[in-house]
Tab-separated table of C-alpha atoms in Angstrom:
chain	number	residue	atom	x	y	z
A	1	UNK	CA	-0.012	-0.260	0.087
A	2	UNK	CA	2.997	2.080	0.148
A	3	UNK	CA	4.761	3.976	-2.319
A	4	UNK	CA	7.914	1.230	-2.796
A	5	UNK	CA	10.183	0.515	-5.060
A	6	UNK	CA	8.571	-2.270	-6.796
A	7	UNK	CA	9.880	-5.303	-8.044
A	8	UNK	CA	9.677	-5.911	-11.776
A	9	UNK	CA	9.583	-8.925	-13.587
A	10	UNK	CA	12.738	-10.872	-14.003
A	11	UNK	CA	13.223	-10.406	-17.822
A	12	UNK	CA	12.487	-6.679	-17.372
A	13	UNK	CA	14.781	-6.304	-14.981
A	14	UNK	CA	17.405	-7.835	-16.445
A	15	UNK	CA	17.313	-5.180	-19.343
A	16	UNK	CA	17.170	-2.765	-17.696
A	17	UNK	CA	19.827	-3.386	-15.606
A	18	UNK	CA	22.127	-4.064	-19.198
A	19	UNK	CA	21.199	-0.304	-19.789
A	20	UNK	CA	22.096	1.228	-16.349
A	21	UNK	CA	25.563	-1.017	-17.161
A	22	UNK	CA	26.218	0.282	-20.356
A	23	UNK	CA	24.594	4.416	-18.922
A	24	UNK	CA	26.283	4.013	-15.378
A	25	UNK	CA	30.005	4.515	-16.580
A	26	UNK	CA	29.184	7.399	-18.531
A	27	UNK	CA	27.296	9.338	-15.732
A	28	UNK	CA	30.326	8.352	-13.426
A	29	UNK	CA	32.496	10.177	-15.808
A	30	UNK	CA	30.440	13.120	-16.116
A	31	UNK	CA	29.585	13.325	-12.375
A	32	UNK	CA	33.823	13.440	-11.931
A	33	UNK	CA	34.564	16.190	-14.271
A	34	UNK	CA	31.503	18.084	-12.848
A	35	UNK	CA	32.777	17.477	-9.663
A	36	UNK	CA	36.380	18.493	-10.696
A	37	UNK	CA	35.332	21.688	-12.333
A	38	UNK	CA	33.290	22.817	-8.740
A	39	UNK	CA	36.674	21.812	-6.783
A	40	UNK	CA	37.792	24.536	-9.027
A	41	UNK	CA	35.529	27.065	-8.644
A	42	UNK	CA	35.754	26.644	-4.973
A	43	UNK	CA	39.430	27.403	-4.615
A	44	UNK	CA	39.548	30.036	-6.840
A	45	UNK	CA	36.603	32.018	-5.550
A	46	UNK	CA	36.315	33.874	-2.953
A	47	UNK	CA	37.203	37.682	-0.926
A	48	UNK	CA	40.519	37.197	-2.398
A	49	UNK	CA	40.201	35.489	-6.503
A	50	UNK	CA	42.764	33.891	-7.411
A	51	UNK	CA	43.460	32.313	-11.479
A	52	UNK	CA	42.432	28.952	-11.490
A	53	UNK	CA	45.337	27.077	-12.032
A	54	UNK	CA	47.328	29.266	-9.299
A	55	UNK	CA	44.595	28.028	-7.401
A	56	UNK	CA	45.006	24.320	-8.353
A	57	UNK	CA	48.595	24.167	-7.431
A	58	UNK	CA	48.054	26.241	-4.311
A	59	UNK	CA	46.086	22.881	-3.193
A	60	UNK	CA	49.013	20.899	-3.532
A	61	UNK	CA	51.456	23.237	-1.822
A	62	UNK	CA	52.716	24.899	-5.130
A	63	UNK	CA	52.802	28.666	-5.609
A	64	UNK	CA	53.604	31.289	-3.295
A	65	UNK	CA	53.168	31.603	0.374
A	66	UNK	CA	49.689	33.809	0.508
A	67	UNK	CA	48.174	31.534	-2.412
A	68	UNK	CA	48.963	28.329	-0.253
A	69	UNK	CA	47.449	29.502	2.680
A	70	UNK	CA	44.511	30.717	1.380
A	71	UNK	CA	43.795	27.584	-0.457
A	72	UNK	CA	44.980	25.124	2.057
A	73	UNK	CA	43.881	26.183	5.493
A	74	UNK	CA	40.576	28.465	4.367
A	75	UNK	CA	39.118	27.148	1.270
A	76	UNK	CA	39.968	23.065	1.284
A	77	UNK	CA	38.621	22.210	4.331
A	78	UNK	CA	35.397	23.657	3.710
A	79	UNK	CA	35.489	22.118	-0.106
A	80	UNK	CA	36.695	18.766	1.591
A	81	UNK	CA	33.747	18.878	3.910
A	82	UNK	CA	31.261	19.348	1.580
A	83	UNK	CA	32.583	16.759	-0.403
A	84	UNK	CA	32.474	14.267	2.415
A	85	UNK	CA	29.554	14.931	4.006
A	86	UNK	CA	27.035	15.098	0.494
A	87	UNK	CA	28.822	11.336	-0.118
A	88	UNK	CA	28.175	10.154	3.176
A	89	UNK	CA	24.311	11.649	2.901
A	90	UNK	CA	23.732	10.454	-0.594
A	91	UNK	CA	25.010	6.932	0.175
A	92	UNK	CA	23.015	6.957	3.357
A	93	UNK	CA	20.020	7.917	1.815
A	94	UNK	CA	20.551	5.107	-1.212
A	95	UNK	CA	21.009	2.446	1.779
A	96	UNK	CA	17.681	3.261	3.649
A	97	UNK	CA	15.703	3.548	0.093
A	98	UNK	CA	16.674	0.361	-1.128
A	99	UNK	CA	16.247	-1.545	2.087
A	100	UNK	CA	12.602	-0.180	3.145
A	101	UNK	CA	12.052	0.280	-0.489
A	102	UNK	CA	9.920	3.694	0.010
A	103	UNK	CA	11.103	7.094	-1.689
A	104	UNK	CA	10.563	8.690	1.821
A	105	UNK	CA	13.127	6.776	3.574
A	106	UNK	CA	16.314	9.012	4.476
A	107	UNK	CA	18.076	9.934	7.014
A	108	UNK	CA	16.789	13.353	7.602
A	109	UNK	CA	13.222	12.511	7.097
A	110	UNK	CA	13.479	9.613	9.324
A	111	UNK	CA	15.352	11.880	12.697
A	112	UNK	CA	19.047	10.088	12.308
A	113	UNK	CA	20.169	13.658	11.204
A	114	UNK	CA	18.209	15.425	13.675
A	115	UNK	CA	19.908	12.007	16.768
A	116	UNK	CA	23.418	13.498	15.349
A	117	UNK	CA	22.675	17.194	15.907
A	118	UNK	CA	21.821	16.453	19.482
A	119	UNK	CA	24.747	14.473	19.937
A	120	UNK	CA	27.043	17.195	18.492
A	121	UNK	CA	25.879	20.116	20.699
A	122	UNK	CA	25.992	17.980	23.561
A	123	UNK	CA	29.315	17.304	23.109
A	124	UNK	CA	29.904	20.859	22.293
A	125	UNK	CA	27.998	22.384	25.497
A	126	UNK	CA	30.589	20.165	27.305
A	127	UNK	CA	33.713	22.043	25.870
A	128	UNK	CA	35.104	18.390	24.453
A	129	UNK	CA	37.413	18.346	21.535
A	130	UNK	CA	36.165	18.721	18.190
A	131	UNK	CA	37.849	15.428	17.027
A	132	UNK	CA	35.135	13.676	19.294
A	133	UNK	CA	32.414	15.040	17.148
A	134	UNK	CA	31.600	12.252	15.102
A	135	UNK	CA	31.364	9.588	17.657
A	136	UNK	CA	29.309	12.294	19.751
A	137	UNK	CA	27.258	12.795	16.189
A	138	UNK	CA	26.916	8.783	15.740
A	139	UNK	CA	25.890	8.334	19.316
A	140	UNK	CA	22.651	10.844	18.636
A	141	UNK	CA	22.089	8.665	15.310
A	142	UNK	CA	22.359	5.710	17.173
A	143	UNK	CA	19.440	7.577	19.953
A	144	UNK	CA	17.297	8.090	17.124
A	145	UNK	CA	18.060	4.654	15.569
A	146	UNK	CA	16.546	3.535	18.933
A	147	UNK	CA	13.793	5.765	19.567
A	148	UNK	CA	12.563	5.309	16.072
A	149	UNK	CA	12.671	1.060	16.754
A	150	UNK	CA	10.795	2.209	20.201
A	151	UNK	CA	7.995	3.964	18.834
A	152	UNK	CA	7.804	2.898	15.312
A	153	UNK	CA	8.556	-0.564	15.188
A	154	UNK	CA	5.835	-2.933	15.543
A	155	UNK	CA	5.083	-6.032	14.544
A	156	UNK	CA	3.429	-6.073	10.945
A	157	UNK	CA	4.022	-2.078	10.736
A	158	UNK	CA	3.522	-0.523	7.169
A	159	UNK	CA	6.986	1.591	6.379
A	160	UNK	CA	4.590	4.778	6.085
A	161	UNK	CA	4.246	4.310	9.875
A	162	UNK	CA	7.732	4.554	9.994
A	163	UNK	CA	8.272	7.693	8.528
A	164	UNK	CA	6.158	9.720	10.509
A	165	UNK	CA	7.908	8.218	13.602
A	166	UNK	CA	10.862	9.575	11.955
A	167	UNK	CA	9.197	12.958	11.648
A	168	UNK	CA	8.075	13.309	15.087
A	169	UNK	CA	11.685	11.746	16.509
A	170	UNK	CA	13.374	14.367	14.480
A	171	UNK	CA	11.065	17.317	14.988
A	172	UNK	CA	11.554	16.482	18.662
A	173	UNK	CA	15.713	16.444	18.541
A	174	UNK	CA	15.784	19.151	16.815
A	175	UNK	CA	13.587	20.701	19.438
A	176	UNK	CA	16.081	19.990	22.679
A	177	UNK	CA	18.464	21.062	20.070
A	178	UNK	CA	16.963	24.571	20.187
A	179	UNK	CA	16.408	24.682	23.671
A	180	UNK	CA	20.075	24.000	24.233
A	181	UNK	CA	21.634	26.579	21.805
A	182	UNK	CA	19.183	29.290	23.329
A	183	UNK	CA	19.976	27.914	26.906
A	184	UNK	CA	23.554	28.466	25.967
A	185	UNK	CA	26.013	31.181	26.973
A	186	UNK	CA	26.777	33.620	23.930
A	187	UNK	CA	30.130	32.499	23.243
A	188	UNK	CA	28.857	28.723	22.612
A	189	UNK	CA	25.132	29.870	20.838
A	190	UNK	CA	26.843	31.256	17.665
A	191	UNK	CA	29.131	27.847	16.978
A	192	UNK	CA	26.163	25.461	17.865
A	193	UNK	CA	23.736	26.744	15.866
A	194	UNK	CA	25.730	25.167	12.628
A	195	UNK	CA	24.081	22.177	13.862
A	196	UNK	CA	20.381	23.599	13.823
A	197	UNK	CA	20.988	24.495	9.972
A	198	UNK	CA	23.601	22.891	8.335
A	199	UNK	CA	27.024	24.356	7.694
A	200	UNK	CA	30.695	23.858	6.241
A	201	UNK	CA	31.780	27.349	7.589
A	202	UNK	CA	34.963	27.236	9.944
A	203	UNK	CA	35.532	23.397	9.153
A	204	UNK	CA	39.230	22.560	9.989
A	205	UNK	CA	41.351	19.856	8.900
A	206	UNK	CA	40.980	18.166	12.513
A	207	UNK	CA	36.931	17.629	12.035
A	208	UNK	CA	37.817	16.890	7.736
A	209	UNK	CA	40.538	14.241	8.750
A	210	UNK	CA	38.329	12.785	11.785
A	211	UNK	CA	35.129	12.042	9.856
A	212	UNK	CA	36.565	11.950	6.453
A	213	UNK	CA	38.186	8.716	7.768
A	214	UNK	CA	35.440	7.279	9.241
A	215	UNK	CA	33.101	7.896	6.121
A	216	UNK	CA	35.528	6.434	3.897
A	217	UNK	CA	35.691	2.690	6.082
A	218	UNK	CA	31.629	3.562	6.280
A	219	UNK	CA	31.493	3.711	2.707
A	220	UNK	CA	33.638	0.684	1.835
A	221	UNK	CA	31.507	-1.090	3.823
A	222	UNK	CA	28.804	-0.333	2.270
A	223	UNK	CA	29.583	-1.246	-1.359
A	224	UNK	CA	30.947	-4.792	0.981
A	225	UNK	CA	26.969	-5.286	1.509
A	226	UNK	CA	26.215	-4.420	-1.691
A	227	UNK	CA	25.745	-7.944	-2.230
A	228	UNK	CA	23.098	-8.511	0.421
A	229	UNK	CA	21.063	-5.914	-0.496
A	230	UNK	CA	20.994	-7.706	-4.109
A	231	UNK	CA	19.796	-11.141	-2.526
A	232	UNK	CA	17.424	-8.845	0.173
A	233	UNK	CA	15.711	-7.534	-3.099
A	234	UNK	CA	14.579	-10.972	-4.462
A	235	UNK	CA	12.305	-10.861	-0.860
A	236	UNK	CA	12.655	-12.749	2.334
A	237	UNK	CA	11.440	-16.329	0.786
A	238	UNK	CA	14.339	-16.263	-2.013
A	239	UNK	CA	16.815	-14.206	0.483
A	240	UNK	CA	16.494	-17.104	2.838
A	241	UNK	CA	16.418	-19.855	0.514
A	242	UNK	CA	19.871	-18.772	-0.521
A	243	UNK	CA	21.002	-19.230	3.069
A	244	UNK	CA	21.030	-14.752	3.878
A	245	UNK	CA	19.973	-14.161	7.576
A	246	UNK	CA	17.717	-11.770	6.316
A	247	UNK	CA	16.954	-9.956	9.470
A	248	UNK	CA	20.931	-9.643	10.404
A	249	UNK	CA	21.814	-8.337	6.596
A	250	UNK	CA	18.869	-5.488	7.410
A	251	UNK	CA	20.304	-4.691	10.770
A	252	UNK	CA	24.019	-4.619	8.987
A	253	UNK	CA	23.068	-2.081	6.416
A	254	UNK	CA	20.137	0.015	8.539
A	255	UNK	CA	23.721	0.561	10.678
A	256	UNK	CA	25.704	0.790	8.098
A	257	UNK	CA	23.577	3.912	6.793
A	258	UNK	CA	23.392	5.330	10.089
A	259	UNK	CA	26.815	5.352	10.926
A	260	UNK	CA	27.188	7.460	7.268
A	261	UNK	CA	24.792	10.197	7.719
A	262	UNK	CA	25.716	10.817	11.609
A	263	UNK	CA	29.018	10.960	10.478
A	264	UNK	CA	27.856	13.377	7.790
A	265	UNK	CA	26.291	15.424	10.167
A	266	UNK	CA	29.011	15.573	12.375
A	267	UNK	CA	30.874	17.758	9.516
A	268	UNK	CA	27.834	20.048	8.406
A	269	UNK	CA	24.698	19.343	11.102
A	270	UNK	CA	21.818	18.267	9.562
A	271	UNK	CA	21.917	18.869	5.988
A	272	UNK	CA	18.261	18.553	4.534
A	273	UNK	CA	17.636	16.940	0.506
A	274	UNK	CA	20.465	15.220	0.379
A	275	UNK	CA	19.944	12.120	1.345
A	276	UNK	CA	16.812	12.604	0.038
A	277	UNK	CA	16.794	13.456	-3.477
A	278	UNK	CA	20.072	12.091	-4.810
A	279	UNK	CA	19.134	8.699	-4.592
A	280	UNK	CA	16.077	9.219	-6.531
A	281	UNK	CA	17.729	11.314	-9.581
A	282	UNK	CA	20.530	8.485	-9.997
A	283	UNK	CA	17.445	5.987	-10.274
A	284	UNK	CA	15.923	8.177	-12.825
A	285	UNK	CA	19.106	8.534	-14.229
A	286	UNK	CA	20.698	5.048	-14.121
A	287	UNK	CA	18.112	2.600	-13.897
A	288	UNK	CA	17.909	-0.164	-10.876
A	289	UNK	CA	20.354	0.228	-8.237
A	290	UNK	CA	24.074	-1.396	-8.493
A	291	UNK	CA	27.270	-1.299	-6.829
A	292	UNK	CA	27.866	1.329	-9.645
A	293	UNK	CA	24.830	3.088	-9.180
A	294	UNK	CA	26.102	2.981	-5.331
A	295	UNK	CA	29.397	5.065	-6.330
A	296	UNK	CA	26.968	7.427	-8.944
A	297	UNK	CA	24.999	8.444	-5.914
A	298	UNK	CA	28.122	9.268	-3.576
A	299	UNK	CA	29.758	11.294	-6.179
A	300	UNK	CA	26.081	13.057	-6.896
A	301	UNK	CA	25.843	13.566	-3.597
A	302	UNK	CA	29.296	15.527	-3.393
A	303	UNK	CA	28.357	17.507	-6.323
A	304	UNK	CA	24.981	18.484	-4.865
A	305	UNK	CA	26.834	19.553	-1.614
A	306	UNK	CA	29.219	21.113	-3.196
A	307	UNK	CA	27.362	23.415	-6.007
A	308	UNK	CA	24.450	24.302	-2.527
A	309	UNK	CA	27.641	25.784	-0.553
A	310	UNK	CA	29.082	27.663	-3.887
A	311	UNK	CA	25.459	29.098	-4.075
A	312	UNK	CA	25.165	29.786	-0.874
A	313	UNK	CA	28.583	31.836	-0.688
A	314	UNK	CA	27.984	33.571	-3.645
A	315	UNK	CA	25.266	33.317	-5.686
A	316	UNK	CA	22.499	35.013	-3.320
A	317	UNK	CA	21.954	38.407	-2.301
A	318	UNK	CA	22.809	37.824	1.870
A	319	UNK	CA	25.799	36.710	2.683
A	320	UNK	CA	26.936	34.225	5.024
A	321	UNK	CA	23.764	31.741	4.636
A	322	UNK	CA	24.871	27.971	5.400
A	323	UNK	CA	24.696	25.793	2.757
A	324	UNK	CA	21.197	24.029	4.695
A	325	UNK	CA	19.243	27.049	3.605
A	326	UNK	CA	19.679	26.123	0.002
A	327	UNK	CA	19.092	22.380	0.883
A	328	UNK	CA	16.221	23.087	2.722
A	329	UNK	CA	14.853	25.440	0.024
A	330	UNK	CA	14.974	22.778	-2.595
A	331	UNK	CA	13.908	19.451	-0.452
A	332	UNK	CA	10.858	21.222	0.628
A	333	UNK	CA	8.593	20.867	-2.528
A	334	UNK	CA	10.828	17.872	-3.486
A	335	UNK	CA	9.559	16.092	-0.188
A	336	UNK	CA	5.436	17.888	-0.441
A	337	UNK	CA	5.708	16.090	-4.470
A	338	UNK	CA	6.820	12.723	-2.957
A	339	UNK	CA	4.069	12.958	-0.055
A	340	UNK	CA	1.832	13.796	-2.559
A	341	UNK	CA	2.655	10.642	-5.016
A	342	UNK	CA	2.886	8.236	-1.704
A	343	UNK	CA	-0.907	9.214	-0.838
A	344	UNK	CA	-2.324	9.247	-4.827
A	345	UNK	CA	-0.888	5.079	-4.750
A	346	UNK	CA	-2.248	4.603	-1.247
A	347	UNK	CA	-5.530	6.082	-2.617
A	348	UNK	CA	-5.391	3.699	-6.320
A	349	UNK	CA	-4.460	0.863	-4.442
A	350	UNK	CA	-7.324	1.045	-1.739
């Protein structure tokens, strides 16, 4: 009764996968090219414009001292944070949507990013090291997952119920974050505010390396789980007949998605839209999910978040807006369209 990612017949699925195999490498190459262009724009534009070749040289430590300082210490960490977080969020969204077979399943809709923000703000309030922020965000994401399971996971419960409970968990944790920001001393309130909107401003290499290494490990695990996801796509009976423990496999995929989303939120705060929309775009362009489309989702997420940050920095009339404002502006109508389609599908099935 939900607007699931509907299974197809074996013949049509095989044909679609063949077409996807042909398209995916070309789309991946095009996405890499776009990402490289955005990287060049990111390191060469700002209050001090730099020639593109000089900026790229400064990225690798080549050129005069001022150029290297501007690129490596101020622009490159922000750019890297956007790439890492965008890739993590997009892959997390692809895993959740495929696992639940529902287009509304994503970390920002189901409460995971709200929980990650809650954990990060609590850690910030204690004055702990920034290097511990990924662990705090991960703990908050796991807390949201536990709340989702306790409140929404009932025997025979529909995915729609899980999504609605997730929205409630997200709203509750976001309210808790806002309360703490209001109660914080003035010197902490500004730093904590990014966790309510999503921002890559002021990222440091310490934060990037801490979260980036963990995201890389989680991405590797996500690709290692692809075969199990492919077996789960066949249905529980067929997967069980092939020797797969379906409950354990679902738990592994779910935890991996939560870890990816939480670590991304540790870098940027609760950035909306990326995890929700990118998997849809990739399915529309590349077809049924494969290991190649999962990699394409990560690249597309990096492109979307980096492009949104550049829009926030250079194209909007108000300076200093966080990237979460841009992605939320794009995400609100997208979520509305998805929910209307979901409701229409339910009415047709009834």
